[in-house]
Amino acid sequence: MAVVAVVGGGAGAWAHVDHQERERAEQAALVRVDDAVGSRDADVALWGASDATVGRAVTATTRAEAGAALAALAEQARATLAASEGKVADDATRQALAAVLAEADAAAATPGPSAATARRVAATLGAAHATVAQAQVEWQQAQDAAAARAARPTTPSGGGTGSSGGTATGTPPSCRTTYDGPPFYTSPATDGGDGSNGKLPPSALTAVSWDVDPRGTPYYLRNDAAAALERLNGAFRARFGHDLDLDLTYRDYATQVAMREALGTIAAVPGTSSHGTGLAMDVPELPCEYGWGTPQRDWLVANGPSYGWVVPSWARQNGSNPEYWHFEYRG
């Protein structure tokens, strides 16, 4: 019995030690997970906004530090939200920031939010803040570009399907737009889009940096096509002294349907337009600027392929449906 008691006591002690070891291991695992989450959130926040306040928020180790850093970051975001009103192309970015800001305010109002909560909210708030700040910069760049274009005396106002279709005062008849249909405009990304033709989600598209359409909508293209067009535009600007003029880029499914109804077989069957893939652009239908044999079009035809932008065979002057204004990205 004594032996049994000794063995039983040893087993109990061993079980107690084992239990403590498991608890320590579990605690260490939780610390590692928390550190990993904090590191991930810190990266996201610092990528989104290289701001010292964000850095303090995502590296805070005490409740007091976390609350103070999060409150400071919220004030910066609030200032950006106010300053960007009416100065972004898509107000949904500001709405997203406002929603995250409300969450941050609620967390900061809690007496001593946990450091983990502060890290999570700060990462989200920092990214949303940076998105709005960048959208505001892009909006201002587009406004500046539009003003510069309007000031160019050699560029008639009006254009093709993406403009009002009007003619510029004093423009010779031969130089007026060749488009005489109802106005159509470029499309924003399709929220909730499934990636099919005319239904591309925001993650698939990028706005060009230098222009917006007459309604203020950015000219979106598929991410790789937009990057290539940015490079092409740089070379075009170096050659001609101004940015490439745009008329239409991405065209959502609803716009394709409307154009088919208005223009008949001239427009593509809805769901088949190359514009619906984010891989096509139209320059203005201004024959004296981009028409057959003009220096600007000839340069685009000759140099566009180096950047992946080509004229499809059907759109060439001897093609089945000549369109001097149409270009497509083939990579």
mmCIF file of C-alpha atoms in Angstrom:
data_model
loop_
_atom_site.group_PDB
_atom_site.id
_atom_site.type_symbol
_atom_site.label_atom_id
_atom_site.label_comp_id
_atom_site.label_asym_id
_atom_site.label_seq_id
_atom_site.Cartn_x
_atom_site.Cartn_y
_atom_site.Cartn_z
ATOM 1 C CA MET A 1 0.000 0.000 0.000
ATOM 2 C CA ALA A 2 2.890 2.330 0.797
ATOM 3 C CA VAL A 3 4.370 1.658 -2.587
ATOM 4 C CA VAL A 4 1.083 2.309 -4.246
ATOM 5 C CA ALA A 5 0.714 5.532 -2.335
ATOM 6 C CA VAL A 6 4.169 6.676 -3.370
ATOM 7 C CA VAL A 7 3.533 5.828 -6.996
ATOM 8 C CA GLY A 8 0.163 7.458 -6.903
ATOM 9 C CA GLY A 9 1.640 10.607 -5.378
ATOM 10 C CA GLY A 10 4.382 10.663 -7.994
ATOM 11 C CA ALA A 11 1.844 10.342 -10.756
ATOM 12 C CA GLY A 12 -0.191 13.173 -9.288
ATOM 13 C CA ALA A 13 2.881 15.391 -9.046
ATOM 14 C CA TRP A 14 3.860 14.490 -12.574
ATOM 15 C CA ALA A 15 0.333 15.265 -13.789
ATOM 16 C CA HIS A 16 0.448 18.623 -11.993
ATOM 17 C CA VAL A 17 3.794 19.495 -13.566
ATOM 18 C CA ASP A 18 2.533 18.355 -16.971
ATOM 19 C CA HIS A 19 -0.551 20.520 -16.580
ATOM 20 C CA GLN A 20 1.613 23.527 -15.763
ATOM 21 C CA GLU A 21 3.818 22.837 -18.774
ATOM 22 C CA ARG A 22 0.756 22.650 -21.035
ATOM 23 C CA GLU A 23 -0.541 25.920 -19.634
ATOM 24 C CA ARG A 24 2.810 27.590 -20.245
ATOM 25 C CA ALA A 25 2.946 26.182 -23.769
ATOM 26 C CA GLU A 26 -0.581 27.375 -24.484
ATOM 27 C CA GLN A 27 0.224 30.819 -23.110
ATOM 28 C CA ALA A 28 3.370 30.986 -25.222
ATOM 29 C CA ALA A 29 1.352 29.984 -28.273
ATOM 30 C CA LEU A 30 -1.176 32.732 -27.591
ATOM 31 C CA VAL A 31 1.635 35.255 -27.260
ATOM 32 C CA ARG A 32 3.094 34.093 -30.577
ATOM 33 C CA VAL A 33 -0.301 34.379 -32.269
ATOM 34 C CA ASP A 34 -0.859 37.832 -30.803
ATOM 35 C CA ASP A 35 2.617 38.892 -31.916
ATOM 36 C CA ALA A 36 1.955 37.551 -35.398
ATOM 37 C CA VAL A 37 -1.361 39.377 -35.628
ATOM 38 C CA GLY A 38 0.267 42.529 -34.344
ATOM 39 C CA SER A 39 3.074 42.199 -36.856
ATOM 40 C CA ARG A 40 0.621 41.602 -39.708
ATOM 41 C CA ASP A 41 -1.533 44.539 -38.657
ATOM 42 C CA ALA A 42 1.512 46.728 -38.280
ATOM 43 C CA ASP A 43 2.618 45.872 -41.791
ATOM 44 C CA VAL A 44 -0.817 46.602 -43.234
ATOM 45 C CA ALA A 45 -1.062 49.910 -41.427
ATOM 46 C CA LEU A 46 2.442 51.008 -42.266
ATOM 47 C CA TRP A 47 2.002 50.022 -45.904
ATOM 48 C CA GLY A 48 -1.226 51.988 -46.016
ATOM 49 C CA ALA A 49 0.071 55.070 -44.185
ATOM 50 C CA SER A 50 3.725 55.571 -43.300
ATOM 51 C CA ASP A 51 2.706 57.654 -40.342
ATOM 52 C CA ALA A 52 4.426 57.728 -36.960
ATOM 53 C CA THR A 53 1.069 57.758 -35.206
ATOM 54 C CA VAL A 54 0.030 54.545 -36.919
ATOM 55 C CA GLY A 55 3.353 53.059 -35.956
ATOM 56 C CA ARG A 56 2.794 53.937 -32.302
ATOM 57 C CA ALA A 57 -0.724 52.507 -32.391
ATOM 58 C CA VAL A 58 0.265 49.159 -33.866
ATOM 59 C CA THR A 59 3.253 48.710 -31.569
ATOM 60 C CA ALA A 60 1.536 49.841 -28.353
ATOM 61 C CA THR A 61 2.074 47.395 -25.513
ATOM 62 C CA THR A 62 -0.087 48.955 -22.792
ATOM 63 C CA ARG A 63 -3.733 49.966 -22.669
ATOM 64 C CA ALA A 64 -2.844 53.604 -22.048
ATOM 65 C CA GLU A 65 -0.441 53.751 -24.980
ATOM 66 C CA ALA A 66 -2.954 52.004 -27.219
ATOM 67 C CA GLY A 67 -5.783 54.385 -26.354
ATOM 68 C CA ALA A 68 -3.692 57.525 -26.818
ATOM 69 C CA ALA A 69 -2.209 56.411 -30.149
ATOM 70 C CA LEU A 70 -5.579 55.322 -31.512
ATOM 71 C CA ALA A 71 -7.175 58.643 -30.500
ATOM 72 C CA ALA A 72 -4.393 60.593 -32.236
ATOM 73 C CA LEU A 73 -4.756 58.517 -35.397
ATOM 74 C CA ALA A 74 -8.520 59.054 -35.343
ATOM 75 C CA GLU A 75 -8.022 62.824 -35.264
ATOM 76 C CA GLN A 76 -5.760 62.679 -38.302
ATOM 77 C CA ALA A 77 -8.310 60.551 -40.153
ATOM 78 C CA ARG A 78 -11.099 62.943 -39.165
ATOM 79 C CA ALA A 79 -9.181 65.879 -40.618
ATOM 80 C CA THR A 80 -8.582 64.014 -43.879
ATOM 81 C CA LEU A 81 -12.252 63.022 -44.048
ATOM 82 C CA ALA A 82 -13.333 66.660 -43.726
ATOM 83 C CA ALA A 83 -10.730 67.973 -46.190
ATOM 84 C CA SER A 84 -11.615 65.382 -48.852
ATOM 85 C CA GLU A 85 -15.329 66.168 -49.052
ATOM 86 C CA GLY A 86 -16.194 66.651 -52.716
ATOM 87 C CA LYS A 87 -12.581 66.020 -53.661
ATOM 88 C CA VAL A 88 -12.502 62.300 -54.439
ATOM 89 C CA ALA A 89 -13.843 60.563 -57.520
ATOM 90 C CA ASP A 90 -15.612 57.817 -55.571
ATOM 91 C CA ASP A 91 -17.201 58.903 -52.289
ATOM 92 C CA ALA A 92 -17.426 55.254 -51.223
ATOM 93 C CA THR A 93 -13.805 55.543 -50.067
ATOM 94 C CA ARG A 94 -14.799 58.355 -47.688
ATOM 95 C CA GLN A 95 -17.806 56.396 -46.476
ATOM 96 C CA ALA A 96 -15.538 53.449 -45.686
ATOM 97 C CA LEU A 97 -13.189 55.718 -43.750
ATOM 98 C CA ALA A 98 -16.118 57.202 -41.816
ATOM 99 C CA ALA A 99 -17.277 53.715 -40.827
ATOM 100 C CA VAL A 100 -13.833 52.690 -39.576
ATOM 101 C CA LEU A 101 -13.457 56.028 -37.833
ATOM 102 C CA ALA A 102 -16.679 55.389 -35.904
ATOM 103 C CA GLU A 103 -15.266 52.047 -34.776
ATOM 104 C CA ALA A 104 -12.010 53.733 -33.751
ATOM 105 C CA ASP A 105 -13.897 56.380 -31.766
ATOM 106 C CA ALA A 106 -15.828 53.678 -29.965
ATOM 107 C CA ALA A 107 -12.633 51.769 -29.153
ATOM 108 C CA ALA A 108 -10.837 54.912 -27.979
ATOM 109 C CA ALA A 109 -13.784 55.834 -25.760
ATOM 110 C CA THR A 110 -13.504 52.501 -23.980
ATOM 111 C CA PRO A 111 -11.380 52.957 -20.840
ATOM 112 C CA GLY A 112 -8.063 51.501 -21.834
ATOM 113 C CA PRO A 113 -8.754 49.430 -24.965
ATOM 114 C CA SER A 114 -6.611 46.337 -25.191
ATOM 115 C CA ALA A 115 -3.412 46.658 -27.171
ATOM 116 C CA ALA A 116 -4.631 43.914 -29.524
ATOM 117 C CA THR A 117 -7.865 45.823 -30.227
ATOM 118 C CA ALA A 118 -5.937 49.028 -30.833
ATOM 119 C CA ARG A 119 -3.593 47.272 -33.237
ATOM 120 C CA ARG A 120 -6.475 45.816 -35.220
ATOM 121 C CA VAL A 121 -8.477 49.042 -35.414
ATOM 122 C CA ALA A 122 -5.384 51.156 -36.123
ATOM 123 C CA ALA A 123 -4.356 48.906 -39.002
ATOM 124 C CA THR A 124 -7.793 49.155 -40.601
ATOM 125 C CA LEU A 125 -8.058 52.884 -39.948
ATOM 126 C CA GLY A 126 -4.563 53.551 -41.284
ATOM 127 C CA ALA A 127 -5.313 51.725 -44.539
ATOM 128 C CA ALA A 128 -8.686 53.478 -45.005
ATOM 129 C CA HIS A 129 -7.090 56.831 -44.189
ATOM 130 C CA ALA A 130 -4.363 56.279 -46.781
ATOM 131 C CA THR A 131 -6.899 55.242 -49.438
ATOM 132 C CA VAL A 132 -8.834 58.487 -49.037
ATOM 133 C CA ALA A 133 -5.669 60.584 -48.961
ATOM 134 C CA GLN A 134 -4.467 58.956 -52.190
ATOM 135 C CA ALA A 135 -7.905 59.364 -53.800
ATOM 136 C CA GLN A 136 -7.797 63.058 -52.944
ATOM 137 C CA VAL A 137 -4.372 63.391 -54.560
ATOM 138 C CA GLU A 138 -5.580 61.597 -57.691
ATOM 139 C CA TRP A 139 -8.682 63.811 -57.853
ATOM 140 C CA GLN A 140 -6.555 66.944 -57.678
ATOM 141 C CA GLN A 141 -4.206 65.607 -60.340
ATOM 142 C CA ALA A 142 -7.193 64.934 -62.586
ATOM 143 C CA GLN A 143 -8.534 68.448 -62.001
ATOM 144 C CA ASP A 144 -5.151 69.944 -62.830
ATOM 145 C CA ALA A 145 -4.920 67.798 -65.966
ATOM 146 C CA ALA A 146 -8.402 68.812 -67.082
ATOM 147 C CA ALA A 147 -7.563 72.483 -66.556
ATOM 148 C CA ALA A 148 -4.350 72.078 -68.532
ATOM 149 C CA ARG A 149 -6.231 70.406 -71.373
ATOM 150 C CA ALA A 150 -8.842 73.159 -71.416
ATOM 151 C CA ALA A 151 -6.064 75.744 -71.651
ATOM 152 C CA ARG A 152 -4.513 74.133 -74.735
ATOM 153 C CA PRO A 153 -5.614 76.316 -77.657
ATOM 154 C CA THR A 154 -4.966 73.583 -80.221
ATOM 155 C CA THR A 155 -7.347 71.079 -78.625
ATOM 156 C CA PRO A 156 -11.023 71.441 -79.596
ATOM 157 C CA SER A 157 -13.455 70.701 -76.782
ATOM 158 C CA GLY A 158 -16.006 67.966 -77.201
ATOM 159 C CA GLY A 159 -15.174 64.527 -78.495
ATOM 160 C CA GLY A 160 -16.632 61.131 -79.185
ATOM 161 C CA THR A 161 -19.032 58.813 -77.420
ATOM 162 C CA GLY A 162 -17.622 59.697 -74.047
ATOM 163 C CA SER A 163 -18.256 63.424 -74.290
ATOM 164 C CA SER A 164 -21.140 65.765 -74.789
ATOM 165 C CA GLY A 165 -20.844 65.404 -78.544
ATOM 166 C CA GLY A 166 -20.849 69.183 -78.962
ATOM 167 C CA THR A 167 -18.549 71.109 -81.233
ATOM 168 C CA ALA A 168 -16.013 73.708 -80.181
ATOM 169 C CA THR A 169 -16.586 77.341 -80.993
ATOM 170 C CA GLY A 170 -14.433 78.340 -83.931
ATOM 171 C CA THR A 171 -13.501 74.742 -84.793
ATOM 172 C CA PRO A 172 -13.371 74.223 -88.577
ATOM 173 C CA PRO A 173 -16.134 71.840 -89.743
ATOM 174 C CA SER A 174 -13.581 69.271 -90.900
ATOM 175 C CA CYS A 175 -12.096 69.113 -87.411
ATOM 176 C CA ARG A 176 -15.308 68.656 -85.459
ATOM 177 C CA THR A 177 -16.081 65.364 -83.801
ATOM 178 C CA THR A 178 -17.168 62.611 -86.152
ATOM 179 C CA TYR A 179 -19.558 61.241 -83.515
ATOM 180 C CA ASP A 180 -23.184 62.382 -83.825
ATOM 181 C CA GLY A 181 -25.000 60.020 -81.455
ATOM 182 C CA PRO A 182 -26.164 60.461 -77.861
ATOM 183 C CA PRO A 183 -23.469 60.954 -75.220
ATOM 184 C CA PHE A 184 -22.004 57.974 -73.383
ATOM 185 C CA TYR A 185 -19.380 57.975 -70.693
ATOM 186 C CA THR A 186 -16.722 55.732 -69.257
ATOM 187 C CA SER A 187 -17.773 53.499 -66.351
ATOM 188 C CA PRO A 188 -16.565 53.128 -62.782
ATOM 189 C CA ALA A 189 -15.698 49.700 -61.417
ATOM 190 C CA THR A 190 -18.664 47.392 -60.822
ATOM 191 C CA ASP A 191 -19.237 46.897 -57.089
ATOM 192 C CA GLY A 192 -19.710 43.208 -56.439
ATOM 193 C CA GLY A 193 -18.692 42.415 -60.007
ATOM 194 C CA ASP A 194 -18.006 38.766 -60.805
ATOM 195 C CA GLY A 195 -15.126 39.520 -63.182
ATOM 196 C CA SER A 196 -17.053 38.826 -66.378
ATOM 197 C CA ASN A 197 -17.286 41.240 -69.298
ATOM 198 C CA GLY A 198 -18.719 44.533 -68.042
ATOM 199 C CA LYS A 199 -18.752 43.364 -64.431
ATOM 200 C CA LEU A 200 -15.183 43.952 -63.257
ATOM 201 C CA PRO A 201 -14.795 44.606 -59.508
ATOM 202 C CA PRO A 202 -12.723 47.496 -58.084
ATOM 203 C CA SER A 203 -9.818 45.134 -57.334
ATOM 204 C CA ALA A 204 -9.412 44.395 -61.059
ATOM 205 C CA LEU A 205 -9.218 48.003 -62.237
ATOM 206 C CA THR A 206 -6.911 50.992 -61.842
ATOM 207 C CA ALA A 207 -7.679 54.604 -62.744
ATOM 208 C CA VAL A 208 -5.207 56.429 -64.976
ATOM 209 C CA SER A 209 -3.491 59.276 -63.174
ATOM 210 C CA TRP A 210 -3.960 62.209 -65.556
ATOM 211 C CA ASP A 211 -7.568 62.469 -66.659
ATOM 212 C CA VAL A 212 -11.261 62.032 -65.837
ATOM 213 C CA ASP A 213 -14.288 62.095 -68.134
ATOM 214 C CA PRO A 214 -16.672 65.094 -68.414
ATOM 215 C CA ARG A 215 -18.722 63.780 -65.483
ATOM 216 C CA GLY A 216 -15.659 63.396 -63.282
ATOM 217 C CA THR A 217 -15.469 59.602 -63.542
ATOM 218 C CA PRO A 218 -11.874 58.321 -63.634
ATOM 219 C CA TYR A 219 -10.777 56.393 -66.678
ATOM 220 C CA TYR A 220 -10.423 52.815 -65.417
ATOM 221 C CA LEU A 221 -8.556 49.973 -67.107
ATOM 222 C CA ARG A 222 -7.522 46.511 -66.019
ATOM 223 C CA ASN A 223 -4.563 46.846 -63.653
ATOM 224 C CA ASP A 224 -1.886 45.689 -66.102
ATOM 225 C CA ALA A 225 -3.368 47.676 -68.987
ATOM 226 C CA ALA A 226 -3.482 50.841 -66.867
ATOM 227 C CA ALA A 227 0.158 50.421 -65.832
ATOM 228 C CA ALA A 228 1.181 49.988 -69.478
ATOM 229 C CA LEU A 229 -0.856 53.030 -70.534
ATOM 230 C CA GLU A 230 0.851 55.145 -67.858
ATOM 231 C CA ARG A 231 4.187 54.285 -69.473
ATOM 232 C CA LEU A 232 2.845 54.936 -72.961
ATOM 233 C CA ASN A 233 1.446 58.289 -71.861
ATOM 234 C CA GLY A 234 4.831 59.308 -70.491
ATOM 235 C CA ALA A 235 6.403 58.729 -73.890
ATOM 236 C CA PHE A 236 3.472 60.428 -75.651
ATOM 237 C CA ARG A 237 3.803 63.491 -73.403
ATOM 238 C CA ALA A 238 7.535 63.676 -74.073
ATOM 239 C CA ARG A 239 6.815 63.668 -77.818
ATOM 240 C CA PHE A 240 3.818 66.018 -78.010
ATOM 241 C CA GLY A 241 4.057 68.124 -74.863
ATOM 242 C CA HIS A 242 0.714 67.063 -73.383
ATOM 243 C CA ASP A 243 -1.011 63.969 -72.030
ATOM 244 C CA LEU A 244 -2.875 61.518 -74.203
ATOM 245 C CA ASP A 245 -6.549 62.504 -74.514
ATOM 246 C CA LEU A 246 -9.043 59.804 -73.541
ATOM 247 C CA ASP A 247 -12.718 59.358 -74.369
ATOM 248 C CA LEU A 248 -13.761 55.908 -73.123
ATOM 249 C CA THR A 249 -12.037 53.071 -71.294
ATOM 250 C CA TYR A 250 -13.859 50.492 -69.135
ATOM 251 C CA ARG A 251 -17.514 50.059 -70.141
ATOM 252 C CA ASP A 252 -19.829 48.241 -67.773
ATOM 253 C CA TYR A 253 -22.570 45.885 -68.921
ATOM 254 C CA ALA A 254 -25.409 48.386 -68.416
ATOM 255 C CA THR A 255 -23.633 50.928 -70.632
ATOM 256 C CA GLN A 256 -23.070 48.271 -73.276
ATOM 257 C CA VAL A 257 -26.797 47.540 -73.299
ATOM 258 C CA ALA A 258 -27.641 51.243 -73.586
ATOM 259 C CA MET A 259 -25.178 51.761 -76.427
ATOM 260 C CA ARG A 260 -26.489 48.754 -78.346
ATOM 261 C CA GLU A 261 -30.044 50.047 -78.011
ATOM 262 C CA ALA A 262 -29.035 53.560 -79.132
ATOM 263 C CA LEU A 263 -26.504 52.755 -81.859
ATOM 264 C CA GLY A 264 -27.601 49.371 -83.148
ATOM 265 C CA THR A 265 -25.052 47.039 -84.714
ATOM 266 C CA ILE A 266 -22.357 49.727 -84.613
ATOM 267 C CA ALA A 267 -22.019 48.870 -80.914
ATOM 268 C CA ALA A 268 -20.840 45.464 -79.724
ATOM 269 C CA VAL A 269 -23.291 42.865 -78.458
ATOM 270 C CA PRO A 270 -23.552 43.437 -74.677
ATOM 271 C CA GLY A 271 -21.125 41.206 -72.861
ATOM 272 C CA THR A 272 -18.684 40.995 -75.786
ATOM 273 C CA SER A 273 -17.201 44.512 -75.921
ATOM 274 C CA SER A 274 -13.441 44.712 -75.488
ATOM 275 C CA HIS A 275 -14.130 47.743 -73.305
ATOM 276 C CA GLY A 276 -15.973 45.421 -70.923
ATOM 277 C CA THR A 277 -12.719 43.582 -70.246
ATOM 278 C CA GLY A 278 -10.889 46.770 -69.215
ATOM 279 C CA LEU A 279 -8.463 46.205 -72.085
ATOM 280 C CA ALA A 280 -9.597 48.872 -74.564
ATOM 281 C CA MET A 281 -9.459 52.635 -74.805
ATOM 282 C CA ASP A 282 -10.858 55.210 -77.171
ATOM 283 C CA VAL A 283 -9.206 58.546 -77.841
ATOM 284 C CA PRO A 284 -11.573 61.405 -78.797
ATOM 285 C CA GLU A 285 -13.261 61.205 -82.180
ATOM 286 C CA LEU A 286 -11.511 64.367 -83.344
ATOM 287 C CA PRO A 287 -10.215 63.814 -86.884
ATOM 288 C CA CYS A 288 -7.718 66.677 -86.835
ATOM 289 C CA GLU A 289 -6.087 65.408 -83.640
ATOM 290 C CA TYR A 290 -6.332 61.615 -83.760
ATOM 291 C CA GLY A 291 -7.797 60.871 -87.181
ATOM 292 C CA TRP A 292 -6.236 58.896 -90.018
ATOM 293 C CA GLY A 293 -2.778 60.202 -90.903
ATOM 294 C CA THR A 294 -2.467 62.657 -88.007
ATOM 295 C CA PRO A 295 0.907 62.830 -86.232
ATOM 296 C CA GLN A 296 -0.601 61.757 -82.914
ATOM 297 C CA ARG A 297 -2.353 58.679 -84.281
ATOM 298 C CA ASP A 298 0.605 57.690 -86.434
ATOM 299 C CA TRP A 299 2.818 57.897 -83.352
ATOM 300 C CA LEU A 300 0.398 55.753 -81.322
ATOM 301 C CA VAL A 301 0.196 53.138 -84.063
ATOM 302 C CA ALA A 302 3.986 52.997 -84.395
ATOM 303 C CA ASN A 303 4.900 53.129 -80.700
ATOM 304 C CA GLY A 304 1.875 51.673 -78.922
ATOM 305 C CA PRO A 305 2.889 48.020 -79.489
ATOM 306 C CA SER A 306 6.091 48.598 -77.497
ATOM 307 C CA TYR A 307 3.802 49.153 -74.511
ATOM 308 C CA GLY A 308 1.295 46.425 -75.393
ATOM 309 C CA TRP A 309 -1.262 48.778 -77.015
ATOM 310 C CA VAL A 310 -2.251 47.940 -80.593
ATOM 311 C CA VAL A 311 -4.921 48.648 -83.220
ATOM 312 C CA PRO A 312 -6.963 45.480 -83.847
ATOM 313 C CA SER A 313 -7.229 44.521 -87.516
ATOM 314 C CA TRP A 314 -10.963 45.240 -87.689
ATOM 315 C CA ALA A 315 -10.433 48.866 -86.540
ATOM 316 C CA ARG A 316 -7.773 49.730 -89.119
ATOM 317 C CA GLN A 317 -8.551 52.024 -92.020
ATOM 318 C CA ASN A 318 -9.034 49.046 -94.348
ATOM 319 C CA GLY A 319 -10.620 46.864 -91.651
ATOM 320 C CA SER A 320 -14.188 45.613 -91.352
ATOM 321 C CA ASN A 321 -15.204 48.407 -88.950
ATOM 322 C CA PRO A 322 -12.681 51.282 -89.200
ATOM 323 C CA GLU A 323 -12.322 53.216 -85.952
ATOM 324 C CA TYR A 324 -9.349 55.545 -85.814
ATOM 325 C CA TRP A 325 -9.991 56.196 -82.129
ATOM 326 C CA HIS A 326 -9.881 52.584 -80.839
ATOM 327 C CA PHE A 327 -6.881 50.802 -79.265
ATOM 328 C CA GLU A 328 -6.575 47.563 -77.306
ATOM 329 C CA TYR A 329 -4.081 46.191 -74.809
ATOM 330 C CA ARG A 330 -2.586 42.813 -75.761
ATOM 331 C CA GLY A 331 0.332 42.781 -73.300
#
